[in-house]
Amino acid sequence: MVGYYDQGVLIHNLCDSDPKDVLVNHGPTKLLVDNYHWHSPNVGIVASYTPKDRDVEDHFNIFRGVDQIEAFAQATSGSCSVFLECQKLASAPVELSEKFVPRFLSIGQVNFIGYLEKGDTFISIGNIKFYKFRQIVCDGRIYKCPAGINLDKHFEDFTEERLLAYDIGAGFTLIAEFNDITGRSIKKELI
C-alpha cells in the first residue's frame, strides 16, 4: 500500500491532509502546523505555520524558542510518524489516536540563529533519520518565508535530494537547526 485510507479516501502523502485531521491529539490552541507542502513518506516533510496572537501573548510579539521546537516536532516527527503508523496498521489518524498517545521523548542539539514574530510564516523542513517500533527521529531546520510566497507552488517540484541538502531556494531566512528530535507513540493501555 502506498498510503492509508481515511474516510474512504486513499492518502498518498500528507499534502493530501489537513494537519488538524492528522495531529488529532493536539488541541486547537496547541496545533502549530497550518499546512503540509511537500512529503515523501520515508524521507521527510515540509510544513508551514504562521504564529497567531495566542502564540505570542505576553512575549512581546515573539514566537518563543520552545514553541518553535514544538512546531518543528509536530510538523516532522509527529506528522510523519502518524502517516507511517496509519499506513502500517491500515487505519486513519482518528483510529490511531484511540490506541496510542504521542510522546515527545528527547531533543538533541538546537541552535537558534534568528527569531520569529506574530504573522511571520515559517517552514519546518525535516528529514527522517530513524523510524522503527513507533519511534521516530528527525533532523531539520526552520526557515522564515519570503513575504507573499505561494508555498504549495514553490515546493511542487521539490525532491528528496533537495530536502536532504536544504536546497529550498533564495529568500528564506534560517531561524533554527534541530538534531535528534525524537518521538514515540505509546499504547494507551501502558500509560
mmCIF file of C-alpha atoms in Angstrom:
data_model
loop_
_atom_site.group_PDB
_atom_site.id
_atom_site.type_symbol
_atom_site.label_atom_id
_atom_site.label_comp_id
_atom_site.label_asym_id
_atom_site.label_seq_id
_atom_site.Cartn_x
_atom_site.Cartn_y
_atom_site.Cartn_z
ATOM 1 C CA MET A 1 0.000 0.000 0.000
ATOM 2 C CA VAL A 2 1.257 3.490 -0.814
ATOM 3 C CA GLY A 3 -0.536 5.407 1.932
ATOM 4 C CA TYR A 4 -3.615 4.716 4.030
ATOM 5 C CA TYR A 5 -7.372 5.141 3.768
ATOM 6 C CA ASP A 6 -9.175 7.862 5.704
ATOM 7 C CA GLN A 7 -12.960 8.047 5.287
ATOM 8 C CA GLY A 8 -12.672 6.020 2.077
ATOM 9 C CA VAL A 9 -10.013 8.277 0.521
ATOM 10 C CA LEU A 10 -6.506 6.964 -0.176
ATOM 11 C CA ILE A 11 -3.973 9.344 1.391
ATOM 12 C CA HIS A 12 -0.712 9.043 -0.611
ATOM 13 C CA ASN A 13 1.160 11.650 1.408
ATOM 14 C CA LEU A 14 0.411 14.296 3.996
ATOM 15 C CA CYS A 15 -0.101 17.015 1.378
ATOM 16 C CA ASP A 16 -3.491 15.354 0.852
ATOM 17 C CA SER A 17 -4.408 16.055 4.504
ATOM 18 C CA ASP A 18 -5.311 18.884 6.830
ATOM 19 C CA PRO A 19 -2.928 18.926 9.858
ATOM 20 C CA LYS A 20 -5.866 19.006 12.281
ATOM 21 C CA ASP A 21 -7.013 15.672 10.813
ATOM 22 C CA VAL A 22 -3.526 14.154 11.225
ATOM 23 C CA LEU A 23 -2.491 15.571 14.611
ATOM 24 C CA VAL A 24 -5.837 14.837 16.245
ATOM 25 C CA ASN A 25 -4.339 14.709 19.759
ATOM 26 C CA HIS A 26 -3.183 18.343 19.549
ATOM 27 C CA GLY A 27 -5.927 20.703 20.688
ATOM 28 C CA PRO A 28 -6.972 23.762 18.705
ATOM 29 C CA THR A 29 -4.730 26.191 20.615
ATOM 30 C CA LYS A 30 -1.677 23.916 20.590
ATOM 31 C CA LEU A 31 -1.700 22.769 16.970
ATOM 32 C CA LEU A 32 1.327 24.519 15.452
ATOM 33 C CA VAL A 33 1.097 23.305 11.836
ATOM 34 C CA ASP A 34 -1.072 25.112 9.268
ATOM 35 C CA ASN A 35 -0.233 23.253 6.039
ATOM 36 C CA TYR A 36 1.808 20.448 4.533
ATOM 37 C CA HIS A 37 3.576 21.482 1.298
ATOM 38 C CA TRP A 38 5.784 18.502 0.426
ATOM 39 C CA HIS A 39 6.079 14.996 1.864
ATOM 40 C CA SER A 40 7.999 11.868 0.965
ATOM 41 C CA PRO A 41 6.780 9.240 3.460
ATOM 42 C CA ASN A 42 10.119 7.584 4.220
ATOM 43 C CA VAL A 43 12.353 10.640 3.803
ATOM 44 C CA GLY A 44 10.821 13.818 5.198
ATOM 45 C CA ILE A 45 8.447 16.748 5.031
ATOM 46 C CA VAL A 46 8.000 20.489 4.522
ATOM 47 C CA ALA A 47 5.202 22.098 6.554
ATOM 48 C CA SER A 48 4.347 25.685 7.488
ATOM 49 C CA TYR A 49 2.914 27.694 10.354
ATOM 50 C CA THR A 50 2.162 31.362 10.991
ATOM 51 C CA PRO A 51 2.193 32.401 14.678
ATOM 52 C CA LYS A 52 -1.139 33.810 15.910
ATOM 53 C CA ASP A 53 -1.965 36.305 18.676
ATOM 54 C CA ARG A 54 -2.315 33.484 21.229
ATOM 55 C CA ASP A 55 1.185 32.201 20.358
ATOM 56 C CA VAL A 56 2.934 35.454 21.274
ATOM 57 C CA GLU A 57 0.774 36.643 24.168
ATOM 58 C CA ASP A 58 2.956 38.078 26.935
ATOM 59 C CA HIS A 59 6.081 37.540 24.805
ATOM 60 C CA PHE A 60 6.492 40.908 23.052
ATOM 61 C CA ASN A 61 5.087 39.523 19.758
ATOM 62 C CA ILE A 62 7.938 36.963 19.629
ATOM 63 C CA PHE A 63 7.242 33.291 18.871
ATOM 64 C CA ARG A 64 9.236 31.624 21.650
ATOM 65 C CA GLY A 65 12.000 29.111 21.005
ATOM 66 C CA VAL A 66 10.179 26.419 22.956
ATOM 67 C CA ASP A 67 7.197 26.875 20.624
ATOM 68 C CA GLN A 68 9.495 26.630 17.608
ATOM 69 C CA ILE A 69 10.698 23.277 18.933
ATOM 70 C CA GLU A 70 7.086 22.131 19.420
ATOM 71 C CA ALA A 71 6.069 23.346 15.937
ATOM 72 C CA PHE A 72 9.025 21.543 14.376
ATOM 73 C CA ALA A 73 8.299 18.339 16.325
ATOM 74 C CA GLN A 74 4.621 18.377 15.308
ATOM 75 C CA ALA A 75 5.429 19.073 11.653
ATOM 76 C CA THR A 76 8.145 16.436 11.387
ATOM 77 C CA SER A 77 8.301 13.592 13.899
ATOM 78 C CA GLY A 78 4.622 13.878 14.900
ATOM 79 C CA SER A 79 3.120 14.129 11.422
ATOM 80 C CA CYS A 80 5.469 11.663 9.739
ATOM 81 C CA SER A 81 5.050 9.014 12.427
ATOM 82 C CA VAL A 82 1.242 9.279 12.252
ATOM 83 C CA PHE A 83 1.389 8.758 8.483
ATOM 84 C CA LEU A 84 3.755 5.778 8.708
ATOM 85 C CA GLU A 85 1.839 4.131 11.542
ATOM 86 C CA CYS A 86 -1.518 4.629 9.773
ATOM 87 C CA GLN A 87 -0.022 3.071 6.669
ATOM 88 C CA LYS A 88 1.364 0.125 8.644
ATOM 89 C CA LEU A 89 -1.874 -0.516 10.551
ATOM 90 C CA ALA A 90 -4.210 0.414 7.655
ATOM 91 C CA SER A 91 -6.056 2.861 9.891
ATOM 92 C CA ALA A 92 -6.953 6.548 9.883
ATOM 93 C CA PRO A 93 -5.392 9.037 12.337
ATOM 94 C CA VAL A 94 -8.545 9.209 14.454
ATOM 95 C CA GLU A 95 -8.489 5.403 14.845
ATOM 96 C CA LEU A 96 -4.795 5.546 15.709
ATOM 97 C CA SER A 97 -5.492 8.161 18.402
ATOM 98 C CA GLU A 98 -7.859 5.725 20.109
ATOM 99 C CA LYS A 99 -4.978 3.259 20.641
ATOM 100 C CA PHE A 100 -1.861 5.414 21.034
ATOM 101 C CA VAL A 101 -0.726 8.617 22.722
ATOM 102 C CA PRO A 102 2.097 10.589 21.091
ATOM 103 C CA ARG A 103 5.058 11.374 23.347
ATOM 104 C CA PHE A 104 7.914 13.768 22.788
ATOM 105 C CA LEU A 105 10.892 11.812 24.148
ATOM 106 C CA SER A 106 14.021 13.853 23.622
ATOM 107 C CA ILE A 107 15.856 16.558 21.807
ATOM 108 C CA GLY A 108 19.421 16.600 20.648
ATOM 109 C CA GLN A 109 21.089 19.870 19.779
ATOM 110 C CA VAL A 110 19.103 23.008 18.928
ATOM 111 C CA ASN A 111 20.693 26.165 17.531
ATOM 112 C CA PHE A 112 18.648 29.352 17.245
ATOM 113 C CA ILE A 113 20.032 31.721 14.642
ATOM 114 C CA GLY A 114 17.126 34.172 14.393
ATOM 115 C CA TYR A 115 13.652 34.791 15.736
ATOM 116 C CA LEU A 116 10.041 34.827 14.542
ATOM 117 C CA GLU A 117 7.275 37.311 15.231
ATOM 118 C CA LYS A 118 3.493 37.112 15.066
ATOM 119 C CA GLY A 119 2.493 36.895 11.409
ATOM 120 C CA ASP A 120 5.846 35.537 10.140
ATOM 121 C CA THR A 121 5.142 32.414 8.102
ATOM 122 C CA PHE A 122 7.843 29.786 8.506
ATOM 123 C CA ILE A 123 8.534 26.307 7.229
ATOM 124 C CA SER A 124 9.719 23.312 9.158
ATOM 125 C CA ILE A 125 11.798 21.130 6.867
ATOM 126 C CA GLY A 126 12.694 17.791 8.395
ATOM 127 C CA ASN A 127 14.260 14.531 7.368
ATOM 128 C CA ILE A 128 13.626 11.172 8.988
ATOM 129 C CA LYS A 129 16.810 9.634 10.379
ATOM 130 C CA PHE A 130 15.187 6.630 12.061
ATOM 131 C CA TYR A 131 11.754 5.026 12.271
ATOM 132 C CA LYS A 132 11.063 1.715 13.980
ATOM 133 C CA PHE A 133 8.611 0.370 16.588
ATOM 134 C CA ARG A 134 6.580 3.624 16.581
ATOM 135 C CA GLN A 135 9.701 5.652 17.428
ATOM 136 C CA ILE A 136 10.919 8.339 15.049
ATOM 137 C CA VAL A 137 13.973 10.609 14.992
ATOM 138 C CA CYS A 138 14.174 13.686 12.758
ATOM 139 C CA ASP A 139 16.710 16.399 11.962
ATOM 140 C CA GLY A 140 15.910 19.638 10.230
ATOM 141 C CA ARG A 141 15.536 23.375 10.167
ATOM 142 C CA ILE A 142 13.082 26.221 10.445
ATOM 143 C CA TYR A 143 13.194 28.985 7.844
ATOM 144 C CA LYS A 144 11.255 32.249 7.776
ATOM 145 C CA CYS A 145 9.496 32.515 4.409
ATOM 146 C CA PRO A 146 9.687 35.442 1.995
ATOM 147 C CA ALA A 147 6.577 37.647 2.127
ATOM 148 C CA GLY A 148 3.836 36.697 -0.298
ATOM 149 C CA ILE A 149 5.318 33.353 -1.400
ATOM 150 C CA ASN A 150 2.959 30.601 -2.553
ATOM 151 C CA LEU A 151 4.498 27.656 -0.689
ATOM 152 C CA ASP A 152 2.451 24.978 -2.461
ATOM 153 C CA LYS A 153 3.662 26.217 -5.839
ATOM 154 C CA HIS A 154 7.230 26.741 -4.588
ATOM 155 C CA PHE A 155 7.531 23.129 -3.387
ATOM 156 C CA GLU A 156 5.521 21.394 -6.143
ATOM 157 C CA ASP A 157 8.700 20.119 -7.876
ATOM 158 C CA PHE A 158 10.742 19.596 -4.712
ATOM 159 C CA THR A 159 12.816 16.401 -4.437
ATOM 160 C CA GLU A 160 14.240 14.168 -1.735
ATOM 161 C CA GLU A 161 17.759 15.260 -2.729
ATOM 162 C CA ARG A 162 16.852 18.919 -2.303
ATOM 163 C CA LEU A 163 15.256 18.200 1.083
ATOM 164 C CA LEU A 164 18.378 16.446 2.348
ATOM 165 C CA ALA A 165 20.562 19.349 1.114
ATOM 166 C CA TYR A 166 18.154 22.026 2.473
ATOM 167 C CA ASP A 167 18.081 23.414 -1.060
ATOM 168 C CA ILE A 168 14.903 25.482 -0.739
ATOM 169 C CA GLY A 169 15.789 28.419 -2.967
ATOM 170 C CA ALA A 170 16.524 32.070 -2.331
ATOM 171 C CA GLY A 171 14.705 34.429 0.007
ATOM 172 C CA PHE A 172 14.282 32.121 3.015
ATOM 173 C CA THR A 173 15.943 33.094 6.323
ATOM 174 C CA LEU A 174 17.407 30.368 8.547
ATOM 175 C CA ILE A 175 15.913 30.624 12.046
ATOM 176 C CA ALA A 176 16.807 27.362 13.812
ATOM 177 C CA GLU A 177 18.556 23.995 13.348
ATOM 178 C CA PHE A 178 17.430 20.799 15.082
ATOM 179 C CA ASN A 179 19.098 17.440 15.660
ATOM 180 C CA ASP A 180 17.610 14.238 17.009
ATOM 181 C CA ILE A 181 14.032 15.320 17.684
ATOM 182 C CA THR A 182 12.621 12.038 18.988
ATOM 183 C CA GLY A 183 9.027 10.984 19.479
ATOM 184 C CA ARG A 184 7.178 7.753 20.086
ATOM 185 C CA SER A 185 3.583 6.568 20.130
ATOM 186 C CA ILE A 186 2.822 4.763 23.386
ATOM 187 C CA LYS A 187 -0.037 2.271 23.709
ATOM 188 C CA LYS A 188 -2.754 3.806 25.890
ATOM 189 C CA GLU A 189 -3.023 0.598 27.882
ATOM 190 C CA LEU A 190 0.582 1.070 29.083
ATOM 191 C CA ILE A 191 0.004 4.547 30.472
#
